[in-house]
mmCIF file of N, CA, C and O in Angstrom:
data_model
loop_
_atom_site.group_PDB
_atom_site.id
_atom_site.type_symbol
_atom_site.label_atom_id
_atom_site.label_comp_id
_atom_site.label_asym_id
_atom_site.label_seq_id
_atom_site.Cartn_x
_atom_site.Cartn_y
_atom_site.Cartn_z
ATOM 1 N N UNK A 79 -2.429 -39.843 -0.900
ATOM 2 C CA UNK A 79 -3.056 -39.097 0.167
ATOM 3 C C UNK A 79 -1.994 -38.553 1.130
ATOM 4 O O UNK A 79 -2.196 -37.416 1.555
ATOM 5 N N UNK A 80 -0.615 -39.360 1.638
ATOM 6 C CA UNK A 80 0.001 -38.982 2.233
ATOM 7 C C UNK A 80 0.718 -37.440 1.495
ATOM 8 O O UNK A 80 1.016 -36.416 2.110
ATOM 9 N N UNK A 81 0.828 -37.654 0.296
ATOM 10 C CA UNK A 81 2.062 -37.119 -0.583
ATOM 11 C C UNK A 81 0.961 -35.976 -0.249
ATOM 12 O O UNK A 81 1.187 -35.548 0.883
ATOM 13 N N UNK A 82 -0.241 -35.286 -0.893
ATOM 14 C CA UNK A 82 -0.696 -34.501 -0.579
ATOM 15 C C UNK A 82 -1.050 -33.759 0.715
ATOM 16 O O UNK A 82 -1.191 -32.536 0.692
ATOM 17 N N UNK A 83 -1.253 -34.723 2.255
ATOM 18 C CA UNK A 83 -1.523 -33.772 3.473
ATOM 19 C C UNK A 83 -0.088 -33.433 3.300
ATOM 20 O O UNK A 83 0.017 -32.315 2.794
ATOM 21 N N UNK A 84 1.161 -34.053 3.562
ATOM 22 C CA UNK A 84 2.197 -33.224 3.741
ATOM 23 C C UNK A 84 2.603 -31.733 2.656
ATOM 24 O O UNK A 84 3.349 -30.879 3.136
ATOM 25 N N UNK A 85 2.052 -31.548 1.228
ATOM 26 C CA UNK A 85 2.433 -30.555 0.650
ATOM 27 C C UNK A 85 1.272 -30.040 1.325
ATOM 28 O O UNK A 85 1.476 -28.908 1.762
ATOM 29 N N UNK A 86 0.357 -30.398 1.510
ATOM 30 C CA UNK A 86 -1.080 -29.098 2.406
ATOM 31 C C UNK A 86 -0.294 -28.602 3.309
ATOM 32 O O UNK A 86 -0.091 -27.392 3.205
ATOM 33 N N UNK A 87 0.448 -29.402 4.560
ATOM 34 C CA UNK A 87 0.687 -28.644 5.640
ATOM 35 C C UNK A 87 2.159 -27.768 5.413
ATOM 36 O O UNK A 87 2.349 -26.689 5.974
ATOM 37 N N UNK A 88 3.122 -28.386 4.536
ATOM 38 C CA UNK A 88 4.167 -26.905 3.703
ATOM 39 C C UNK A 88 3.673 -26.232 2.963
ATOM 40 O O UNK A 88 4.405 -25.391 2.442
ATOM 41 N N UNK A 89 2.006 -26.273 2.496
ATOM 42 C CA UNK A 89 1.868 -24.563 1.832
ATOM 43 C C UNK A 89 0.943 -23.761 3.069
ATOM 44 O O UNK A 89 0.935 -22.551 3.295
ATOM 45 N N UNK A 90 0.364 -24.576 3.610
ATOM 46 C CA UNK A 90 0.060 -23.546 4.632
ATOM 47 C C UNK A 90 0.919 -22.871 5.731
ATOM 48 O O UNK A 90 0.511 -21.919 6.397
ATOM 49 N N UNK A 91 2.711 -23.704 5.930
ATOM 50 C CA UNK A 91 3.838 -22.835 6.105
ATOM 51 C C UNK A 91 4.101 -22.151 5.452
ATOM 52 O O UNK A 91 4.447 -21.109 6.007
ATOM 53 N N UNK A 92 4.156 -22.124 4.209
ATOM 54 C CA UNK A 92 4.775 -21.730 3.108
ATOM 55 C C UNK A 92 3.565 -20.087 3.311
ATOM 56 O O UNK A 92 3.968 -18.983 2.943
ATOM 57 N N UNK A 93 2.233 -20.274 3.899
ATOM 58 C CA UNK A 93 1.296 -19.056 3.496
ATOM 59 C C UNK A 93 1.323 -17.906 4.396
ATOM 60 O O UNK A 93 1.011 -16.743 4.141
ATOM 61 N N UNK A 94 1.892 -18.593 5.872
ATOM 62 C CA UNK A 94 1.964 -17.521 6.242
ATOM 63 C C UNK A 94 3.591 -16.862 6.389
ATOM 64 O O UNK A 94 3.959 -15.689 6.449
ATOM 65 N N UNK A 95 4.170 -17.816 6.411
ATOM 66 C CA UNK A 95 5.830 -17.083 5.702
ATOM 67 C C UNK A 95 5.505 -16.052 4.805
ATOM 68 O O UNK A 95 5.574 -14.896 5.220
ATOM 69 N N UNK A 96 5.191 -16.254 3.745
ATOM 70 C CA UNK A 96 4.854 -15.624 2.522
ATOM 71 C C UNK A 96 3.784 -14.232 3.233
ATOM 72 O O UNK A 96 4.134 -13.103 2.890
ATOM 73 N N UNK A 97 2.923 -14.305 3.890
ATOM 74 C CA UNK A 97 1.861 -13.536 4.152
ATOM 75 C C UNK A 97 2.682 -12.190 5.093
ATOM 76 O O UNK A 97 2.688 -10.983 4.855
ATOM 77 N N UNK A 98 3.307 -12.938 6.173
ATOM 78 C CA UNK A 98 4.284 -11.937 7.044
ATOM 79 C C UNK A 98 5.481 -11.439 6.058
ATOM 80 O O UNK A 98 6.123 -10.511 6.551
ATOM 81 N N UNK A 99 5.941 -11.882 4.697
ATOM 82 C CA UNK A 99 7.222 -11.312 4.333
ATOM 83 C C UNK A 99 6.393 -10.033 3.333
ATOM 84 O O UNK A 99 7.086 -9.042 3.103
ATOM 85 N N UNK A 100 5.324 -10.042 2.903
ATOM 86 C CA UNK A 100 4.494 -9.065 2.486
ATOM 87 C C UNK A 100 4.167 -8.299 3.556
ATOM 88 O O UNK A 100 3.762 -7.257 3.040
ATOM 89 N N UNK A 101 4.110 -8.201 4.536
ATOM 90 C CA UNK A 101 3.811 -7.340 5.547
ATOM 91 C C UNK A 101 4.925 -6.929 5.702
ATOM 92 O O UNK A 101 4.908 -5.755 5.334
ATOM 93 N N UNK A 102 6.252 -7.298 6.152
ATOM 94 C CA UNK A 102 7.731 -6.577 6.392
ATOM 95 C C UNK A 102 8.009 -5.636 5.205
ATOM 96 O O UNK A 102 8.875 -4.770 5.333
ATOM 97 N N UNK A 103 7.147 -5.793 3.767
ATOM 98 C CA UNK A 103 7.398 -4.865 2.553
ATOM 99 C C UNK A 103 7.166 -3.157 3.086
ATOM 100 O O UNK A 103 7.518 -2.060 2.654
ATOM 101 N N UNK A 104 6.424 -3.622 4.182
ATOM 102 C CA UNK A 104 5.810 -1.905 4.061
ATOM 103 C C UNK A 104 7.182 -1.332 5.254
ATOM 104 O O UNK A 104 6.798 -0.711 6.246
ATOM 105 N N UNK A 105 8.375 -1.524 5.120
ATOM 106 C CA UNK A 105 9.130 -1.014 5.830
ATOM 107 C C UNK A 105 10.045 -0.950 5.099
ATOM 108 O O UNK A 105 11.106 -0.688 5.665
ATOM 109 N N UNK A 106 10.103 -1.118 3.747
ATOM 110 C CA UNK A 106 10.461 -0.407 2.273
ATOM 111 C C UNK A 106 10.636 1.462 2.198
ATOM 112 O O UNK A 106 11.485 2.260 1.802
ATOM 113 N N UNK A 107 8.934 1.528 2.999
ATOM 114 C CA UNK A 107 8.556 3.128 3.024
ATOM 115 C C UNK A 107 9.220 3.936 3.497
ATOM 116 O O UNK A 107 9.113 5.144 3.287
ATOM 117 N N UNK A 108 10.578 3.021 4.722
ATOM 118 C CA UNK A 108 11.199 4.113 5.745
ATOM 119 C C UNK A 108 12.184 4.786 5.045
ATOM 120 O O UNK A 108 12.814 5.652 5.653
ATOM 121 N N UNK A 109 12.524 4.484 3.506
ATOM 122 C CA UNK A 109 13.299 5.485 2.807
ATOM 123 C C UNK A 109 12.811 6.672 2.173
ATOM 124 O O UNK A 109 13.439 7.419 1.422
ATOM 125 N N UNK A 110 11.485 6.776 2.601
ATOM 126 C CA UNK A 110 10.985 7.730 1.619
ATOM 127 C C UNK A 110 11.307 9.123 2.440
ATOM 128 O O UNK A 110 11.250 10.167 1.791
ATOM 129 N N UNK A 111 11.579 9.173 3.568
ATOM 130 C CA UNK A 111 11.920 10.450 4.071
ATOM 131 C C UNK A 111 13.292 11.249 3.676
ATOM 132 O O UNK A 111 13.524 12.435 3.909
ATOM 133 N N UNK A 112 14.159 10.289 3.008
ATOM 134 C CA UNK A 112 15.672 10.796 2.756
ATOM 135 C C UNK A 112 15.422 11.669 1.583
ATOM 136 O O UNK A 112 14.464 11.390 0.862
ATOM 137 N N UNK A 113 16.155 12.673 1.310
ATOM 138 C CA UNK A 113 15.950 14.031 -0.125
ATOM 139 C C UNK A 113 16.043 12.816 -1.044
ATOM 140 O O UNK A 113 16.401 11.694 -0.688
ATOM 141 N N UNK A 114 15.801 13.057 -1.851
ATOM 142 C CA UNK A 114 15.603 12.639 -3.371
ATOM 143 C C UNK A 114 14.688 11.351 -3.352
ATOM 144 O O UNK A 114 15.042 10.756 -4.370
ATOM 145 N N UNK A 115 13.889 10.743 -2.857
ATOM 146 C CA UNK A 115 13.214 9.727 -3.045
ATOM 147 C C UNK A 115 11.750 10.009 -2.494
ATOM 148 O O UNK A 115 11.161 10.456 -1.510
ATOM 149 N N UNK A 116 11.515 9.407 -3.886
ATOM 150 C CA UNK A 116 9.793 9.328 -3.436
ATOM 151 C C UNK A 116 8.700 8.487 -3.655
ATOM 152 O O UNK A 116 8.691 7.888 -4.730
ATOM 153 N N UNK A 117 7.966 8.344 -3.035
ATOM 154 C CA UNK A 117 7.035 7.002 -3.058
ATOM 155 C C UNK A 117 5.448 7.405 -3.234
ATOM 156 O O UNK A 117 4.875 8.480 -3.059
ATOM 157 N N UNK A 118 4.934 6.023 -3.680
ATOM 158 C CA UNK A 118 3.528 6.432 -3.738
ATOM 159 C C UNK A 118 2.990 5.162 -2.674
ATOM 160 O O UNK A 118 2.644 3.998 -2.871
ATOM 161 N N UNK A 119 3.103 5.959 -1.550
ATOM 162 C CA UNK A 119 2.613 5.268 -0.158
ATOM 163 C C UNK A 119 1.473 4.791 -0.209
ATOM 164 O O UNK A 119 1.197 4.125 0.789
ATOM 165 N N UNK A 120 0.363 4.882 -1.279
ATOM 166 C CA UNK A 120 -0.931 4.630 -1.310
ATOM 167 C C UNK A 120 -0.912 2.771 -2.276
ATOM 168 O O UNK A 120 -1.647 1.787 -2.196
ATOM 169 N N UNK A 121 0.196 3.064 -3.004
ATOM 170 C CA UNK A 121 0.297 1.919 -3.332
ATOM 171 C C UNK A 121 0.535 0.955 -3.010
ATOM 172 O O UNK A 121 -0.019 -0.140 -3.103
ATOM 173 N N UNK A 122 1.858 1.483 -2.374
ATOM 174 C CA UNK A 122 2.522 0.419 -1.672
ATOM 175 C C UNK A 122 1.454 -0.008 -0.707
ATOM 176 O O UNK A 122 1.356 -1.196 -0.399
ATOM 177 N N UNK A 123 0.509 1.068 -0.129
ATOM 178 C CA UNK A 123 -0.157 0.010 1.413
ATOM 179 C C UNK A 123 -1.550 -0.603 1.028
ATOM 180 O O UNK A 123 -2.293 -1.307 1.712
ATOM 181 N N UNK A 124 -1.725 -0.060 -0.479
ATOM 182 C CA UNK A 124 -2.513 -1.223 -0.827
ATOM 183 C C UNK A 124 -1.786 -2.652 -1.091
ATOM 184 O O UNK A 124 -2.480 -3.666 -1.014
ATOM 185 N N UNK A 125 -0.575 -2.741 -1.361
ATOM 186 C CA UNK A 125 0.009 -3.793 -2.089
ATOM 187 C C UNK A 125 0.053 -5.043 -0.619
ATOM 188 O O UNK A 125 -0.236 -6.210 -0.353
ATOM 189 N N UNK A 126 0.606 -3.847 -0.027
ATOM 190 C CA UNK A 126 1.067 -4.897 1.564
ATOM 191 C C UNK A 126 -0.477 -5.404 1.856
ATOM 192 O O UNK A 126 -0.662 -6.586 2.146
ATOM 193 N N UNK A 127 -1.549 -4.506 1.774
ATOM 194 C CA UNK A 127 -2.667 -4.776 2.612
ATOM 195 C C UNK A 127 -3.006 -5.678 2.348
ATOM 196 O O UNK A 127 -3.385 -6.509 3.173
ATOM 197 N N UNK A 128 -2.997 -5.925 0.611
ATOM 198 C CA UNK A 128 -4.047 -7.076 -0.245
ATOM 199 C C UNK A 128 -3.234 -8.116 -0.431
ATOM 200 O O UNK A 128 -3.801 -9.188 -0.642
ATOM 201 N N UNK A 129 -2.268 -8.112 -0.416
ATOM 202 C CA UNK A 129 -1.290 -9.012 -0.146
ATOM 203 C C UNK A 129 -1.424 -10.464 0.382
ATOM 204 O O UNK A 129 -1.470 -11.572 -0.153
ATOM 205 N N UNK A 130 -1.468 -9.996 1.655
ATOM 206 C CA UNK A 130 -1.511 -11.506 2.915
ATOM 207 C C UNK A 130 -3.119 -11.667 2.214
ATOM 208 O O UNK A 130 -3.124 -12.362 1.199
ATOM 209 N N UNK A 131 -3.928 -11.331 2.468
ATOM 210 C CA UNK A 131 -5.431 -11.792 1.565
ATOM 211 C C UNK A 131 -5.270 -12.700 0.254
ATOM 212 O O UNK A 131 -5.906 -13.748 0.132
ATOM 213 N N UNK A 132 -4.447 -12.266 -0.643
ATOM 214 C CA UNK A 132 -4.399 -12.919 -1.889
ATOM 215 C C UNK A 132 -3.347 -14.500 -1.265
ATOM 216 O O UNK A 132 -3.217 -15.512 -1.953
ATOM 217 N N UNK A 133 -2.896 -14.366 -0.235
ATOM 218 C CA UNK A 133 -2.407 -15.246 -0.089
ATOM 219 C C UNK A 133 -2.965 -16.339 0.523
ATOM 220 O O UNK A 133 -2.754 -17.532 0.306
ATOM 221 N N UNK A 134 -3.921 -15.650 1.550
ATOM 222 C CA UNK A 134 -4.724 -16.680 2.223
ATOM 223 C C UNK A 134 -5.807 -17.005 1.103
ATOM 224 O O UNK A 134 -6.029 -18.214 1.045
ATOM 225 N N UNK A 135 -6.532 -16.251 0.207
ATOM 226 C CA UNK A 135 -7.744 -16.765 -0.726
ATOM 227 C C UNK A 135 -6.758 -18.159 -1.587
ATOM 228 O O UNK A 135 -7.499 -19.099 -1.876
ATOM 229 N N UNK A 136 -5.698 -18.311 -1.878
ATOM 230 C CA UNK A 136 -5.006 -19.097 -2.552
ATOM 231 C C UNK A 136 -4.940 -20.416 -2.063
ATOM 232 O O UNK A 136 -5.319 -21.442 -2.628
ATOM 233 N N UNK A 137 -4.309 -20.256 -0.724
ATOM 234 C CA UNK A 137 -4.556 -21.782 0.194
ATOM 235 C C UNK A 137 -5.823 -21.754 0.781
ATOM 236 O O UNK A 137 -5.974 -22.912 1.171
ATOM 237 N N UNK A 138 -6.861 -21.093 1.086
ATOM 238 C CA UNK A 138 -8.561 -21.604 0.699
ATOM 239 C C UNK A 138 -9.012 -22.180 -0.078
ATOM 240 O O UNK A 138 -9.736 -23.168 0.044
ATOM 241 N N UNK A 139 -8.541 -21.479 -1.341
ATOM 242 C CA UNK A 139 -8.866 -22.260 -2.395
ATOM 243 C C UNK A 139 -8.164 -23.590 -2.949
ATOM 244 O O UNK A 139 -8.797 -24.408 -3.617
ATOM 245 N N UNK A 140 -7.115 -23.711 -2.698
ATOM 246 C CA UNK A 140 -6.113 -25.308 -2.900
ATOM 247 C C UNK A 140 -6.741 -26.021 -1.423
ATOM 248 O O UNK A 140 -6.954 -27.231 -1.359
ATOM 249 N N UNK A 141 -6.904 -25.423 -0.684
ATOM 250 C CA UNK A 141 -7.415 -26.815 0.391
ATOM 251 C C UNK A 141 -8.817 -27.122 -0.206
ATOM 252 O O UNK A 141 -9.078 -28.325 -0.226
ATOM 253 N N UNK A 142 -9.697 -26.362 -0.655
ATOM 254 C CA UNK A 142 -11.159 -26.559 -1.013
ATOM 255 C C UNK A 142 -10.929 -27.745 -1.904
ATOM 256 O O UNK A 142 -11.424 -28.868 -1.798
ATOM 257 N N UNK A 143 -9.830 -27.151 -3.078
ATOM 258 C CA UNK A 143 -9.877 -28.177 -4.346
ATOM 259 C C UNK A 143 -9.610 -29.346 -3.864
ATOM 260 O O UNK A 143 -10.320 -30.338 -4.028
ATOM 261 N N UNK A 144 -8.302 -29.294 -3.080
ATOM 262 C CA UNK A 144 -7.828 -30.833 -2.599
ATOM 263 C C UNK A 144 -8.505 -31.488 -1.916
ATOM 264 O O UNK A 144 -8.338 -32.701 -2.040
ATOM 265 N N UNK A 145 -9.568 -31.010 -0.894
ATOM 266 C CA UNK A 145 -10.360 -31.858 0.071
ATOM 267 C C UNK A 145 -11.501 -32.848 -1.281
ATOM 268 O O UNK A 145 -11.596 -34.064 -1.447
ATOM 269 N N UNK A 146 -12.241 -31.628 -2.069
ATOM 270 C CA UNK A 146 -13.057 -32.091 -3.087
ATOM 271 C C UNK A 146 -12.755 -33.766 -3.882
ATOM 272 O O UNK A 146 -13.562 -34.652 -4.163
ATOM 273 N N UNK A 147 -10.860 -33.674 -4.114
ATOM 274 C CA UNK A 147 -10.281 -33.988 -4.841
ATOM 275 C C UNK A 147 -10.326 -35.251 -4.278
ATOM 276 O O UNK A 147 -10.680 -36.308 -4.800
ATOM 277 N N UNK A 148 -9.860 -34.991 -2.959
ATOM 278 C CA UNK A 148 -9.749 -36.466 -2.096
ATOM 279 C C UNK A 148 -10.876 -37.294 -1.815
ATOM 280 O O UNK A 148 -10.731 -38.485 -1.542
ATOM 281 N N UNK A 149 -11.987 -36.739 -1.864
ATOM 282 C CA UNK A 149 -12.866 -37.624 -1.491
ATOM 283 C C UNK A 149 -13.713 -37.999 -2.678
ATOM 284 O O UNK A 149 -14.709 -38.684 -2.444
ATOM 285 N N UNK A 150 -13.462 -37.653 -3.898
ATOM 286 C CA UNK A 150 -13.593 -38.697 -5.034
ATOM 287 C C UNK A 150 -12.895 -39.217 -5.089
ATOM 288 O O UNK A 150 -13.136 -39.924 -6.067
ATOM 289 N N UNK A 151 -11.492 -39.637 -4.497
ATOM 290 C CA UNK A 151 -10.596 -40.166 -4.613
ATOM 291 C C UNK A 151 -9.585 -40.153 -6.157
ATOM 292 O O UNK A 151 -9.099 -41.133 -6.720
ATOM 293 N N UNK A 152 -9.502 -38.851 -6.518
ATOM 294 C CA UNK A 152 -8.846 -38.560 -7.002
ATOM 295 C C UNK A 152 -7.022 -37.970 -6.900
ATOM 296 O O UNK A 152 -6.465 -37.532 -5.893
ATOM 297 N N UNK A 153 -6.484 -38.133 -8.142
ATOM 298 C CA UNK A 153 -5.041 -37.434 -8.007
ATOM 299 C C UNK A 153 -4.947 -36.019 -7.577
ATOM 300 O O UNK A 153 -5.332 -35.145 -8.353
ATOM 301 N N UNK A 154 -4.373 -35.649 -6.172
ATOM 302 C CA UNK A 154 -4.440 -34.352 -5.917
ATOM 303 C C UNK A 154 -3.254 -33.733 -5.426
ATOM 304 O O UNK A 154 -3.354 -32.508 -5.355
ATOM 305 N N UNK A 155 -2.194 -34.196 -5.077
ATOM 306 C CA UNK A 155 -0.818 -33.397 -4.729
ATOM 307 C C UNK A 155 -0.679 -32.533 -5.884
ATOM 308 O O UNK A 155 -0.702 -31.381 -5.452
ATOM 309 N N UNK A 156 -0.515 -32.531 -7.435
ATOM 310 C CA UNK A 156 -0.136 -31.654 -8.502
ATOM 311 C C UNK A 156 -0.983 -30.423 -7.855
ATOM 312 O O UNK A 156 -0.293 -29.471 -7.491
ATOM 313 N N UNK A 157 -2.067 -30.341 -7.709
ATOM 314 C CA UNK A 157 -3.290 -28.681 -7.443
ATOM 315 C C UNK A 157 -2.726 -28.445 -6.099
ATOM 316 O O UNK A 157 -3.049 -27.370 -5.595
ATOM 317 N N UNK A 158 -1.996 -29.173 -5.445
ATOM 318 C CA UNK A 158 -1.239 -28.725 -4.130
ATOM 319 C C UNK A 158 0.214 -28.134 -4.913
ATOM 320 O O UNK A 158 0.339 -26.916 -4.780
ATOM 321 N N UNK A 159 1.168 -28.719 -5.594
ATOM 322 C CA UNK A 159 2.036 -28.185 -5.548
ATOM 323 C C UNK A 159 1.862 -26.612 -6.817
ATOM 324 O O UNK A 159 2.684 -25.723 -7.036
ATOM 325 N N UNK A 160 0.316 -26.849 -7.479
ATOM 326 C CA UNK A 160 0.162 -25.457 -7.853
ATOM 327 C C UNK A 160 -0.455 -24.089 -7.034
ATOM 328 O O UNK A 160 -0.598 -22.907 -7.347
ATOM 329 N N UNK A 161 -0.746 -24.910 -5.795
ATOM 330 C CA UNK A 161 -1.088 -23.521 -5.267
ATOM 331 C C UNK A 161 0.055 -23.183 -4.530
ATOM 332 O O UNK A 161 -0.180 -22.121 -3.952
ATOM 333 N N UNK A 162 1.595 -23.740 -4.188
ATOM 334 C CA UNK A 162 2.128 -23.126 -3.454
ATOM 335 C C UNK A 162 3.048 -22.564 -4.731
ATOM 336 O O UNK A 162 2.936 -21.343 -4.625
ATOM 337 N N UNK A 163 3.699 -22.772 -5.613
ATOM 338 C CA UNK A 163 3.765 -22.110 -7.043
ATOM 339 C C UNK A 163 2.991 -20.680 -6.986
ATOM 340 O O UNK A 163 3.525 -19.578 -7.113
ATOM 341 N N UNK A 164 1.497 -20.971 -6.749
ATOM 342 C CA UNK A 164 0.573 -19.564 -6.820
ATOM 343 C C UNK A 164 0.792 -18.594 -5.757
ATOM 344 O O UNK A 164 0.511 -17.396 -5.764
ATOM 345 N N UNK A 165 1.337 -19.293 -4.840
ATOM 346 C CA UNK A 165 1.555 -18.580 -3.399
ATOM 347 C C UNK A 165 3.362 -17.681 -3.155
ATOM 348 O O UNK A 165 3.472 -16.706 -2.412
ATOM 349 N N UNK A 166 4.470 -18.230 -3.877
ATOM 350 C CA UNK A 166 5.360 -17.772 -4.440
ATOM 351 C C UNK A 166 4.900 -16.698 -5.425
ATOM 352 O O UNK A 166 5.078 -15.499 -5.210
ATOM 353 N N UNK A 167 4.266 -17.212 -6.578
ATOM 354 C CA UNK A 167 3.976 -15.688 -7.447
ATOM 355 C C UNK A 167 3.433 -14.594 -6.981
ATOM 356 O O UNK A 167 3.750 -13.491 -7.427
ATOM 357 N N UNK A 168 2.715 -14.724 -6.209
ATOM 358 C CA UNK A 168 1.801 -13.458 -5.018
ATOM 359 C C UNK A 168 2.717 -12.907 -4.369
ATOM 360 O O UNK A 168 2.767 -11.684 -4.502
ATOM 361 N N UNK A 169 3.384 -13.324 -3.781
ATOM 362 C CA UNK A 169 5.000 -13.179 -3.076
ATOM 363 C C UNK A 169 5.972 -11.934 -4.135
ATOM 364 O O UNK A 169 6.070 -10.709 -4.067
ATOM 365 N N UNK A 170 6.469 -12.795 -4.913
ATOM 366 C CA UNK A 170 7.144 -12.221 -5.899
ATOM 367 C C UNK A 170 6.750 -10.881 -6.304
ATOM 368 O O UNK A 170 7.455 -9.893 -6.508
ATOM 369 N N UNK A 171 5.268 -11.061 -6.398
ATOM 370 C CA UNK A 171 4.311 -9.917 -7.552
ATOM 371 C C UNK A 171 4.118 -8.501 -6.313
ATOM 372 O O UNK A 171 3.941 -7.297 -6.498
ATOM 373 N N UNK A 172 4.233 -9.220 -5.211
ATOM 374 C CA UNK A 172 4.033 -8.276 -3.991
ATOM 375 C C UNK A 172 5.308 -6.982 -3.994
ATOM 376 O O UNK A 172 5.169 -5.762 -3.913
ATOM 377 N N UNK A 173 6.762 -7.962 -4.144
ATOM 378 C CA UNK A 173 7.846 -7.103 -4.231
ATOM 379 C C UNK A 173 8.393 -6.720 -5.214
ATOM 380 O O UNK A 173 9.447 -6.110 -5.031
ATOM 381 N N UNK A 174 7.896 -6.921 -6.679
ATOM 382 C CA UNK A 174 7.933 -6.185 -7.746
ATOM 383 C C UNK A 174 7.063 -4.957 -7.283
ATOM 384 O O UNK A 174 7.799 -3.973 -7.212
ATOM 385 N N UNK A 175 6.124 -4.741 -7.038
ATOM 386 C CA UNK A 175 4.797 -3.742 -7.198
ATOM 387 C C UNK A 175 5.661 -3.023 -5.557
ATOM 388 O O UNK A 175 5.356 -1.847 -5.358
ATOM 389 N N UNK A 176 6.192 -3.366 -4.974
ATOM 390 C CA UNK A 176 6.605 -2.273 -3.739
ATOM 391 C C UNK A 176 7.429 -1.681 -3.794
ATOM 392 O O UNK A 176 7.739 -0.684 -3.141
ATOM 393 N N UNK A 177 8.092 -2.376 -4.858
ATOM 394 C CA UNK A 177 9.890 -1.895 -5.277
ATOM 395 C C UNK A 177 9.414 -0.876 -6.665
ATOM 396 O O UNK A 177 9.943 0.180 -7.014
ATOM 397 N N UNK A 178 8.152 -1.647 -7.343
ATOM 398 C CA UNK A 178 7.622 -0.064 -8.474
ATOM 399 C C UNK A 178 7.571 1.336 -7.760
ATOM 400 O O UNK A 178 7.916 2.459 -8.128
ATOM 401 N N UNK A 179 6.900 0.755 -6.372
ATOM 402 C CA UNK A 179 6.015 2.202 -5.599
ATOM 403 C C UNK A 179 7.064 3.201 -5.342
ATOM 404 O O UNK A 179 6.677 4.368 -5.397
ATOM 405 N N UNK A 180 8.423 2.984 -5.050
ATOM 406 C CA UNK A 180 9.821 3.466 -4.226
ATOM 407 C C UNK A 180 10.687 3.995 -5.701
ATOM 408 O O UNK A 180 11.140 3.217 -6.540
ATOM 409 N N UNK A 181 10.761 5.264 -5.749
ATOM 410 C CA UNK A 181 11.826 5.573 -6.742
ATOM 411 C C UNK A 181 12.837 6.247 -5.743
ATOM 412 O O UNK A 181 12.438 7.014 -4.868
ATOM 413 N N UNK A 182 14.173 5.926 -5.913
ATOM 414 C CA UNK A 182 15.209 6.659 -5.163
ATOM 415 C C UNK A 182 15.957 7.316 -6.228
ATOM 416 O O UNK A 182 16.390 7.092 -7.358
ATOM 417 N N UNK A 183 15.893 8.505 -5.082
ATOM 418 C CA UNK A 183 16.510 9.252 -5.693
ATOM 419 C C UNK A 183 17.924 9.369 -6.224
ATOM 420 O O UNK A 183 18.205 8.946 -7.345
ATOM 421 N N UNK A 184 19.211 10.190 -5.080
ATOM 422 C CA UNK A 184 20.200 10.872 -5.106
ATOM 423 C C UNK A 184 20.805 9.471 -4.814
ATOM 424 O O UNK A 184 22.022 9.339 -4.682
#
């Protein structure tokens, strides 16, 4: 029980770290004004938008499981250390897909 509140309360650091470094993505866009580069701004501000969301539905959903978990008194740190795993890949998947949106040019 201990081992799990403490990974609860580093992925819910871990969510909004993660949630604000998806939001700093959309300042990726400020190159798109230089000649030769161009972006598909529609993507990218879907990417940033849905972003922090996919991040918060992730630790909603790992606190839901883990609370469930705990009070059957079941093993639950592992579904904690997979949602912050899930919360890194959202991360990751955020700045692949912003860095797709941005072709530079010259």
């Amino acid at each position: 029980m201990v081992a799990t509140t403490a990974l609860l309360v580093l992925l819910a650091a871990e969510s909004v770290v993660a949630g604000g470094g998806i939001v700093f993505l959309s300042l990726a866009f400020g190159s798109c004004e230089s000649p030769g580069n161009t972006c598909d701004e529609a993507f990218g501000g879907a990417v940033v938008s849905v972003g922090p969301v996919l991040v918060a539905l992730v630790l909603v959903a790992t606190l839901v499981v883990c609370v469930l978990r705990l009070v059957r008194r079941k093993l639950t740190w592992p579904f904690a250390l997979v949602g912050m795993a899930a919360v890194v890949a959202v991360f990751f998947g955020a700045i692949l897909l912003v860095d797709s949106a941005i072709t530079h040019g010259i």
